[in-house]
Each structure stands twice: as structure tokens, then as C-alpha cells.
Amino acid sequence: MAVFAHEVRTPLTGILAISDLLATSELGERERRWVDTIKAGAEHLSSLATLFVDAAKDESAGALPREDLFDLRVLARAAGDSLSGRAAAKGLEAKVEVSDELPGLVIGDPVRLRAALENLIDNAVKFTEQGGVALEIALAGRAGRGRPAKRAAKGKVAIAFKVSDSGIGLTLQEIKRLFRPFTQANVSIASRFGGAGLGLSSVRQLARAMGGDVAVAPHPGGGTTFTLTVTLTVATAPHTTAGDGEDGVTLAPTRPLRILGVEDNPFGRVVLNTILNELGHQAEFIGRGEAAPERIAAGSYDAVLMDMVLPGINGVEAIARVRSLEGPQGAIPIIGVSGRGEDEAASRAAGADAFLLKPVSPRALATALLAATHRAAAAT
């Protein structure tokens, strides 16, 4: 499953990155709908890859949530865009409400949180033939009630994501079956709509790992509301973005960077090079980790993007060899990249400054480069 995840997420990085870049271009309404459809499909595949890998792991040693800095408001807007795009493609009404009280920067697991949300959104649209779907994101306890938010530990915040639909609805007996792996509420649902029935079991597992849960409430007369709650840490670090536009990539360094990319997959190279060029950087690529120390010692690079799965020595060993270089070359900012979340601990232990899980978005790459180069500059 780990190999599967890495191999699937490499092309997904390309599809998502290029669709993100296309979305910032001058497009007609028809072309923009096409881009939105491509992006929604790729995001769903990415969420499925995450859920399948987590489900395949032994629950006692299951996937531990990551502790990454991310912008909750950006994630909320992206989820709303996903729901709106999927609903429009099926001719459904869409309603999105994002509370102004949401914190901005938080620490948590954005990859798994987005995967869980995408699963709930996909189910809502899939099981709704007429009417509409809705997404409401607010502080837990405030969603739809107007009452004080649920208390969380100091420095923590509980967030509720409510996904509602006017679809086929569920009986109490069907709800009891929902969270069993590889099970759907009834046989007719599986035959009519398809699907592995895997998602909700993994969504609940992810929610509980993030200090929350999933609740189901059927509507009288049809339709269902799923409420996903998670607990996140409010970040105290300063916001390092150079702007906060919603659509384009606004995270930019103070100067163009010269990047060495260690990536053996030709498709992965094209994708990373495209993103880096759009961010104003220059990139050179090599395909083997053992060549990295020599290139860094001989060249003048500002940062390294190191894939973890390489022919010959792997990315972890390559990072360790780079860190053994003397002088500033040995302290160069290194960002590990992989389709396997379990590679993060080893890459950081070897000396990586940051880690990105594929599919890599332009914003995530820009943020990682900005933070890593700023830390390196502050240390000199």
C-alpha cells in the first residue's frame, strides 16, 4: 500500500498542480468548468489513496496524524469550492457557509482532514439526485445553533464540518452499518451508486485520531447530515505569507531561488519544474541520490527538493550524505518529498528541514521553501 500511494500520488501531484495553475489563467466559463472537474476528480482520487492506505494499516499502529502548519481558512474555501463544483456538474444547488470566527493558521493534519472532507462531500453529491447539498464550517457547538462554542483545551480549537444533502436518506438500522469497513448502508446503494464502502470507516478513524468524531443525523422526509469534528492547535507562529489572495499562489520569497531537485520520475520533474518556474525560481534536476552531495558541493544552490524513493540510495541516505558536507553546503535547506507519510520521521531525522506529502500543491511548496530558507538565513 505504501508503494501504491507513492506511485499514485506522483501523477496526482501533476494533475492537481497544473489544474491549480490553469485556474489562475484567463479562462472562459466553459474551460473553467472543465478545470474544476479535473481538479475535483484528482482531489477525490487523492483522498481515496489516503483512506485506503490508512485502512490497510493495523489499527493499533494506525496512521498517526501529522502536525503541520496550515491555513484552515484556505482549506475551508477549497472544500467549499469542491462541493460547489461537484454539485454544479450534477445540476444540484450548493450552499457553503464558512464562519468568520475560524482561526487562520493552525497545526494539524491537513492532508487527512481534506481526505475525510472530500469523502463526505463525494457521498453527499453521489447520493443526491435532486435538490441540493450544503457545507457549513464553524467552531464546534456554534454550527447552526448560535450558541457559545464548545470548550477545548488551552491553545486548542474544536472545528465542526457539517455536510448535508437532500438525498436518499438513511434508516437507523442503516446508520449502524455505515462505519463498518467495506460496508455500505444496504445492497441497493452499492448496486446503484457503486463505491467500496470503505470511506466512512476510515473517516471516523481519522476523526478520532484528530481528537474528534463523526456524527450522522437523518432528516425527516429524506436527506442526511454528517458532522465531522476535529481538534486543532492554534498556531502562534507569525504568518509568513506575502499576501493572502484566495486563488493564485501568493506565497513568494524575497528573491528567486536556485533549486536542486532530486527526482527520478520524468513526470514528477516536469510538475515540480512547472511549479517552481511559476513561483519565480530556477530548478535543475538529477535522478540519483548519490549524485546530490557532489552537485551541491560544486554548485551554488539555495535549497534542495529530495524525493524519498530513488534508484540506488534512497532520499534519507542522500540527505544524511549532504549533511555530512562541510561549510554552508552541508547546511543547505532540504525539503523531503514523498507519497508515503511514514517517510517524514526518517527524513527529518536525517536532516530535512521540511517534508511535503504528495500530491504537492503550489502553495504548500511555496510555504515550505519560504520557511526553510528563512530559517537558514536566520541561522547564519
Short mmCIF file of C-alpha atoms in Angstrom, two decimals:
data_model
loop_
_atom_site.label_atom_id
_atom_site.label_comp_id
_atom_site.label_asym_id
_atom_site.label_seq_id
_atom_site.Cartn_x
_atom_site.Cartn_y
_atom_site.Cartn_z
CA MET A 1 0.00 0.00 0.00
CA ALA A 2 2.86 2.40 0.71
CA VAL A 3 4.30 1.78 -2.76
CA PHE A 4 0.82 2.17 -4.25
CA ALA A 5 0.38 5.52 -2.50
CA HIS A 6 3.72 6.86 -3.71
CA GLU A 7 3.16 5.78 -7.31
CA VAL A 8 -0.39 7.15 -7.43
CA ARG A 9 0.40 10.45 -5.75
CA THR A 10 3.23 11.33 -8.16
CA PRO A 11 0.92 11.80 -11.19
CA LEU A 12 -1.78 13.26 -8.93
CA THR A 13 0.69 15.97 -7.94
CA GLY A 14 0.90 16.89 -11.60
CA ILE A 15 -2.83 16.88 -12.23
CA LEU A 16 -3.59 19.00 -9.16
CA ALA A 17 -0.69 21.38 -9.64
CA ILE A 18 -1.41 22.06 -13.29
CA SER A 19 -5.14 22.47 -12.63
CA ASP A 20 -4.30 24.95 -9.85
CA LEU A 21 -2.13 26.91 -12.26
CA LEU A 22 -4.75 26.76 -15.01
CA ALA A 23 -7.35 28.09 -12.57
CA THR A 24 -5.30 31.28 -12.22
CA SER A 25 -5.21 31.77 -16.01
CA GLU A 26 -7.64 33.72 -18.18
CA LEU A 27 -10.25 31.07 -18.95
CA GLY A 28 -13.75 31.14 -20.34
CA GLU A 29 -16.64 29.86 -18.25
CA ARG A 30 -16.75 26.53 -20.10
CA GLU A 31 -12.99 25.96 -19.77
CA ARG A 32 -13.09 26.87 -16.09
CA ARG A 33 -15.77 24.23 -15.50
CA TRP A 34 -13.52 21.70 -17.21
CA VAL A 35 -10.61 22.63 -14.95
CA ASP A 36 -12.84 22.43 -11.87
CA THR A 37 -13.98 18.95 -12.93
CA ILE A 38 -10.39 17.76 -13.43
CA LYS A 39 -9.36 19.16 -10.07
CA ALA A 40 -12.35 17.66 -8.22
CA GLY A 41 -11.64 14.23 -9.69
CA ALA A 42 -7.96 14.37 -8.78
CA GLU A 43 -8.75 15.53 -5.25
CA HIS A 44 -11.14 12.62 -4.83
CA LEU A 45 -8.50 10.15 -6.04
CA SER A 46 -6.01 11.69 -3.64
CA SER A 47 -8.43 11.33 -0.73
CA LEU A 48 -9.12 7.71 -1.66
CA ALA A 49 -5.40 6.95 -1.74
CA THR A 50 -5.05 8.40 1.77
CA LEU A 51 -8.06 6.50 3.11
CA PHE A 52 -7.07 3.17 1.55
CA VAL A 53 -3.52 3.36 2.88
CA ASP A 54 -4.74 4.23 6.37
CA ALA A 55 -7.35 1.45 6.29
CA ALA A 56 -4.70 -1.08 5.28
CA LYS A 57 -2.58 -0.32 8.33
CA ASP A 58 -3.04 -2.24 11.53
CA GLU A 59 -5.38 -0.15 13.68
CA SER A 60 -3.21 -0.48 16.77
CA ALA A 61 -0.31 1.08 14.88
CA GLY A 62 -2.52 3.04 12.53
CA ALA A 63 -1.71 6.30 10.88
CA LEU A 64 -0.75 8.93 13.43
CA PRO A 65 -1.98 12.40 12.50
CA ARG A 66 0.66 14.79 11.24
CA GLU A 67 1.47 18.08 12.97
CA ASP A 68 1.74 20.51 10.06
CA LEU A 69 1.19 24.26 9.96
CA PHE A 70 -1.62 25.14 7.55
CA ASP A 71 -4.23 27.81 6.87
CA LEU A 72 -7.62 26.50 7.98
CA ARG A 73 -9.48 29.22 6.10
CA VAL A 74 -7.78 28.27 2.84
CA LEU A 75 -8.66 24.61 3.43
CA ALA A 76 -12.27 25.59 4.19
CA ARG A 77 -12.55 27.63 0.98
CA ALA A 78 -11.05 24.78 -1.04
CA ALA A 79 -13.56 22.31 0.43
CA GLY A 80 -16.39 24.72 -0.38
CA ASP A 81 -15.16 25.08 -3.95
CA SER A 82 -15.01 21.30 -4.26
CA LEU A 83 -18.60 20.89 -3.09
CA SER A 84 -19.84 23.68 -5.35
CA GLY A 85 -18.04 22.28 -8.38
CA ARG A 86 -19.33 18.74 -7.87
CA ALA A 87 -22.87 19.97 -7.25
CA ALA A 88 -22.86 22.16 -10.38
CA ALA A 89 -21.64 19.25 -12.51
CA LYS A 90 -24.69 17.24 -11.38
CA GLY A 91 -27.19 20.11 -11.60
CA LEU A 92 -27.64 20.40 -7.84
CA GLU A 93 -27.88 23.50 -5.69
CA ALA A 94 -24.94 24.18 -3.39
CA LYS A 95 -24.73 26.20 -0.20
CA VAL A 96 -21.45 26.93 1.58
CA GLU A 97 -21.12 28.76 4.90
CA VAL A 98 -17.69 29.36 6.44
CA SER A 99 -17.68 31.11 9.82
CA ASP A 100 -15.69 34.32 10.18
CA GLU A 101 -14.67 33.05 13.63
CA LEU A 102 -12.42 30.32 12.22
CA PRO A 103 -8.75 30.78 13.14
CA GLY A 104 -6.27 31.22 10.31
CA LEU A 105 -3.06 29.33 10.92
CA VAL A 106 -3.46 26.07 12.83
CA ILE A 107 -1.41 22.93 13.41
CA GLY A 108 -2.84 19.56 12.47
CA ASP A 109 -3.10 17.09 9.60
CA PRO A 110 -4.43 18.97 6.55
CA VAL A 111 -3.93 16.02 4.19
CA ARG A 112 -6.12 13.61 6.17
CA LEU A 113 -8.60 16.30 7.14
CA ARG A 114 -9.09 17.19 3.48
CA ALA A 115 -9.35 13.48 2.59
CA ALA A 116 -12.09 13.00 5.18
CA LEU A 117 -13.97 16.06 3.94
CA GLU A 118 -13.68 15.01 0.30
CA ASN A 119 -15.18 11.63 1.18
CA LEU A 120 -18.18 13.21 2.91
CA ILE A 121 -18.65 15.70 0.06
CA ASP A 122 -18.43 12.96 -2.56
CA ASN A 123 -21.03 10.85 -0.74
CA ALA A 124 -23.41 13.81 -0.37
CA VAL A 125 -23.32 14.58 -4.09
CA LYS A 126 -23.35 10.91 -5.15
CA PHE A 127 -26.49 10.07 -3.16
CA THR A 128 -28.43 13.21 -4.13
CA GLU A 129 -30.43 13.11 -7.36
CA GLN A 130 -32.35 16.36 -6.90
CA GLY A 131 -32.33 19.27 -4.51
CA GLY A 132 -29.00 20.32 -3.09
CA VAL A 133 -26.02 19.83 -0.84
CA ALA A 134 -24.53 22.10 1.79
CA LEU A 135 -21.31 22.59 3.73
CA GLU A 136 -21.10 24.54 6.97
CA ILE A 137 -17.77 25.05 8.77
CA ALA A 138 -17.71 26.69 12.19
CA LEU A 139 -16.38 26.38 15.71
CA ALA A 140 -17.82 23.20 17.22
CA GLY A 141 -21.01 23.99 19.12
CA ARG A 142 -21.72 27.08 17.04
CA ALA A 143 -22.71 25.34 13.79
CA GLY A 144 -26.38 26.11 13.16
CA ARG A 145 -27.13 27.00 16.79
CA GLY A 146 -25.75 30.44 17.53
CA ARG A 147 -24.65 29.36 20.98
CA PRO A 148 -21.19 29.53 22.59
CA ALA A 149 -18.57 27.32 21.01
CA LYS A 150 -17.57 24.02 22.54
CA ARG A 151 -14.72 24.42 25.01
CA ALA A 152 -11.34 22.99 24.04
CA ALA A 153 -8.07 22.73 25.91
CA LYS A 154 -5.92 25.83 26.09
CA GLY A 155 -4.34 26.53 22.73
CA LYS A 156 -6.73 24.11 21.01
CA VAL A 157 -9.83 24.72 18.92
CA ALA A 158 -12.62 22.29 18.01
CA ILE A 159 -13.95 22.67 14.48
CA ALA A 160 -17.18 21.22 13.06
CA PHE A 161 -17.66 20.44 9.37
CA LYS A 162 -21.34 19.77 8.56
CA VAL A 163 -22.11 18.19 5.18
CA SER A 164 -25.84 17.98 4.42
CA ASP A 165 -27.80 16.64 1.47
CA SER A 166 -31.39 16.16 0.32
CA GLY A 167 -30.63 12.67 -0.96
CA ILE A 168 -31.94 9.18 -0.32
CA GLY A 169 -31.72 9.37 3.47
CA LEU A 170 -30.88 6.62 5.94
CA THR A 171 -32.75 4.50 8.46
CA LEU A 172 -31.40 3.95 11.97
CA GLN A 173 -30.51 0.37 11.03
CA GLU A 174 -28.55 1.58 8.00
CA ILE A 175 -26.70 4.15 10.11
CA LYS A 176 -25.47 1.34 12.39
CA ARG A 177 -23.84 -0.33 9.36
CA LEU A 178 -22.22 2.79 7.95
CA PHE A 179 -18.94 2.69 9.82
CA ARG A 180 -18.02 -0.92 9.13
CA PRO A 181 -15.09 -1.25 6.70
CA PHE A 182 -16.08 -2.27 3.15
CA THR A 183 -19.77 -1.98 4.02
CA GLN A 184 -22.48 0.27 2.58
CA ALA A 185 -25.81 1.01 4.19
CA ASN A 186 -27.64 -1.52 2.01
CA VAL A 187 -27.12 -3.62 -1.09
CA SER A 188 -29.24 -1.39 -3.33
CA ILE A 189 -26.95 1.57 -2.60
CA ALA A 190 -23.89 -0.41 -3.66
CA SER A 191 -25.50 -1.62 -6.87
CA ARG A 192 -26.95 1.76 -7.79
CA PHE A 193 -24.16 4.13 -6.85
CA GLY A 194 -21.06 1.92 -6.60
CA GLY A 195 -18.16 2.55 -4.24
CA ALA A 196 -16.07 0.41 -1.93
CA GLY A 197 -17.93 1.34 1.23
CA LEU A 198 -14.52 1.97 2.78
CA GLY A 199 -14.58 5.71 3.32
CA LEU A 200 -16.76 6.29 6.37
CA SER A 201 -14.90 3.73 8.45
CA SER A 202 -11.63 5.49 7.68
CA VAL A 203 -13.18 8.94 8.12
CA ARG A 204 -14.25 8.04 11.66
CA GLN A 205 -10.82 6.56 12.39
CA LEU A 206 -9.14 9.75 11.16
CA ALA A 207 -11.54 11.98 13.08
CA ARG A 208 -10.92 10.15 16.34
CA ALA A 209 -7.16 10.29 15.77
CA MET A 210 -7.56 14.08 15.46
CA GLY A 211 -9.49 14.40 18.72
CA GLY A 212 -12.95 14.36 17.17
CA ASP A 213 -15.58 12.07 15.69
CA VAL A 214 -18.27 11.74 13.02
CA ALA A 215 -21.99 12.01 13.78
CA VAL A 216 -24.91 11.17 11.48
CA ALA A 217 -28.37 12.76 11.59
CA PRO A 218 -31.10 11.66 9.13
CA HIS A 219 -33.61 14.30 8.01
CA PRO A 220 -37.35 13.65 8.26
CA GLY A 221 -38.55 13.07 4.71
CA GLY A 222 -35.12 12.34 3.25
CA GLY A 223 -31.57 13.57 3.34
CA THR A 224 -28.77 13.30 5.86
CA THR A 225 -26.29 15.49 7.72
CA PHE A 226 -22.81 14.22 8.57
CA THR A 227 -20.86 16.27 11.12
CA LEU A 228 -17.11 15.80 11.26
CA THR A 229 -15.39 17.34 14.28
CA VAL A 230 -11.64 17.64 14.82
CA THR A 231 -9.42 19.37 17.37
CA LEU A 232 -6.59 21.56 16.07
CA THR A 233 -3.84 23.58 17.72
CA VAL A 234 -3.98 27.33 17.17
CA ALA A 235 -0.62 28.42 15.76
CA THR A 236 1.30 31.18 17.48
CA ALA A 237 3.96 31.45 14.76
CA PRO A 238 3.84 34.62 12.64
CA HIS A 239 2.16 34.41 9.27
CA THR A 240 4.94 34.32 6.66
CA THR A 241 2.83 34.78 3.53
CA ALA A 242 3.37 37.74 1.25
CA GLY A 243 -0.34 38.30 0.71
CA ASP A 244 -3.49 36.28 1.19
CA GLY A 245 -5.19 36.02 -2.16
CA GLU A 246 -7.67 33.20 -2.45
CA ASP A 247 -6.99 31.85 -5.91
CA GLY A 248 -3.44 32.41 -7.02
CA VAL A 249 -0.24 31.34 -5.31
CA THR A 250 0.69 34.43 -3.30
CA LEU A 251 3.44 32.95 -1.18
CA ALA A 252 6.66 34.23 -2.67
CA PRO A 253 10.25 34.56 -1.47
CA THR A 254 12.11 37.84 -1.35
CA ARG A 255 14.25 36.71 -4.29
CA PRO A 256 14.30 33.95 -6.92
CA LEU A 257 15.91 30.75 -5.69
CA ARG A 258 18.14 28.23 -7.44
CA ILE A 259 16.79 24.79 -6.55
CA LEU A 260 18.35 21.34 -6.95
CA GLY A 261 15.64 18.72 -7.42
CA VAL A 262 16.47 15.05 -6.81
CA GLU A 263 13.65 13.22 -8.60
CA ASP A 264 13.94 10.19 -10.88
CA ASN A 265 10.37 10.27 -12.25
CA PRO A 266 10.24 12.31 -15.51
CA PHE A 267 6.62 13.29 -14.88
CA GLY A 268 7.47 14.40 -11.36
CA ARG A 269 10.31 16.54 -12.70
CA VAL A 270 8.06 18.32 -15.18
CA VAL A 271 5.50 19.05 -12.49
CA LEU A 272 7.97 20.39 -9.92
CA ASN A 273 9.77 22.41 -12.56
CA THR A 274 6.49 23.97 -13.71
CA ILE A 275 5.50 24.93 -10.16
CA LEU A 276 8.96 26.32 -9.36
CA ASN A 277 9.04 28.37 -12.57
CA GLU A 278 5.62 29.82 -11.77
CA LEU A 279 6.94 30.76 -8.33
CA GLY A 280 9.85 32.55 -9.99
CA HIS A 281 12.56 30.00 -9.22
CA GLN A 282 15.13 28.19 -11.36
CA ALA A 283 15.44 24.42 -10.99
CA GLU A 284 17.94 21.76 -12.03
CA PHE A 285 17.22 18.05 -11.66
CA ILE A 286 19.20 14.88 -11.09
CA GLY A 287 17.82 11.37 -10.81
CA ARG A 288 20.03 9.65 -8.22
CA GLY A 289 20.58 10.48 -4.57
CA GLU A 290 24.29 9.58 -4.56
CA ALA A 291 24.93 12.40 -7.04
CA ALA A 292 23.43 15.06 -4.77
CA PRO A 293 26.42 15.80 -2.46
CA GLU A 294 28.80 16.31 -5.37
CA ARG A 295 26.38 18.61 -7.21
CA ILE A 296 25.71 20.64 -4.09
CA ALA A 297 29.42 20.95 -3.28
CA ALA A 298 30.16 22.12 -6.83
CA GLY A 299 27.12 24.32 -7.40
CA SER A 300 25.53 27.36 -5.86
CA TYR A 301 22.06 26.25 -4.77
CA ASP A 302 19.65 27.84 -2.32
CA ALA A 303 17.62 24.73 -1.46
CA VAL A 304 17.13 21.04 -2.30
CA LEU A 305 13.94 19.11 -3.05
CA MET A 306 14.69 15.47 -2.21
CA ASP A 307 12.34 12.67 -3.27
CA MET A 308 12.41 9.80 -0.80
CA VAL A 309 12.02 6.91 -3.27
CA LEU A 310 15.00 6.83 -5.63
CA PRO A 311 17.08 4.26 -7.50
CA GLY A 312 20.33 3.46 -5.71
CA ILE A 313 20.44 5.08 -2.28
CA ASN A 314 17.13 6.42 -1.03
CA GLY A 315 16.32 10.00 -0.10
CA VAL A 316 17.04 9.50 3.60
CA GLU A 317 20.60 8.32 2.94
CA ALA A 318 21.09 11.11 0.39
CA ILE A 319 20.04 13.73 2.95
CA ALA A 320 22.46 12.29 5.51
CA ARG A 321 25.32 12.47 2.99
CA VAL A 322 24.50 16.09 2.14
CA ARG A 323 24.50 16.97 5.84
CA SER A 324 27.99 15.49 6.15
CA LEU A 325 29.37 18.14 3.78
CA GLU A 326 31.48 20.84 5.39
CA GLY A 327 30.66 24.52 5.38
CA PRO A 328 27.43 26.13 4.17
CA GLN A 329 26.80 23.36 1.64
CA GLY A 330 26.14 20.95 4.49
CA ALA A 331 23.57 23.32 5.98
CA ILE A 332 21.60 23.91 2.76
CA PRO A 333 17.81 23.87 3.27
CA ILE A 334 16.41 20.44 2.29
CA ILE A 335 12.75 19.61 1.76
CA GLY A 336 11.82 15.93 1.64
CA VAL A 337 9.06 14.89 -0.77
CA SER A 338 7.21 11.56 -0.82
CA GLY A 339 3.90 9.88 -1.48
CA ARG A 340 4.34 7.99 1.81
CA GLY A 341 3.62 9.85 5.01
CA GLU A 342 5.69 7.40 7.04
CA ASP A 343 8.84 8.72 5.32
CA GLU A 344 8.61 12.03 7.20
CA ALA A 345 10.15 10.94 10.51
CA ALA A 346 13.17 9.33 8.84
CA SER A 347 13.74 12.29 6.50
CA ARG A 348 13.66 14.78 9.38
CA ALA A 349 15.93 12.57 11.48
CA ALA A 350 18.42 12.56 8.60
CA GLY A 351 18.38 16.36 8.50
CA ALA A 352 15.47 17.53 6.31
CA ASP A 353 14.12 20.96 7.25
CA ALA A 354 10.61 20.23 5.98
CA PHE A 355 8.57 17.45 4.43
CA LEU A 356 5.85 17.55 1.77
CA LEU A 357 3.41 14.72 1.13
CA LYS A 358 2.37 14.20 -2.48
CA PRO A 359 0.32 15.50 -4.17
CA VAL A 360 2.28 18.72 -3.60
CA SER A 361 0.34 21.94 -4.15
CA PRO A 362 2.00 25.16 -5.35
CA ARG A 363 1.02 26.86 -2.08
CA ALA A 364 2.49 24.09 0.08
CA LEU A 365 5.76 24.12 -1.87
CA ALA A 366 5.99 27.90 -1.71
CA THR A 367 5.35 27.88 2.04
CA ALA A 368 7.96 25.17 2.68
CA LEU A 369 10.62 26.94 0.61
CA LEU A 370 9.91 30.26 2.28
CA ALA A 371 10.08 28.83 5.80
CA ALA A 372 13.17 26.69 5.15
CA THR A 373 15.19 29.48 3.52
CA HIS A 374 14.18 31.97 6.22
CA ARG A 375 15.33 29.56 8.94
CA ALA A 376 18.63 29.02 7.13
CA ALA A 377 19.17 32.77 6.77
CA ALA A 378 18.41 33.36 10.45
CA ALA A 379 20.93 30.69 11.45
CA THR A 380 23.80 32.33 9.57
#
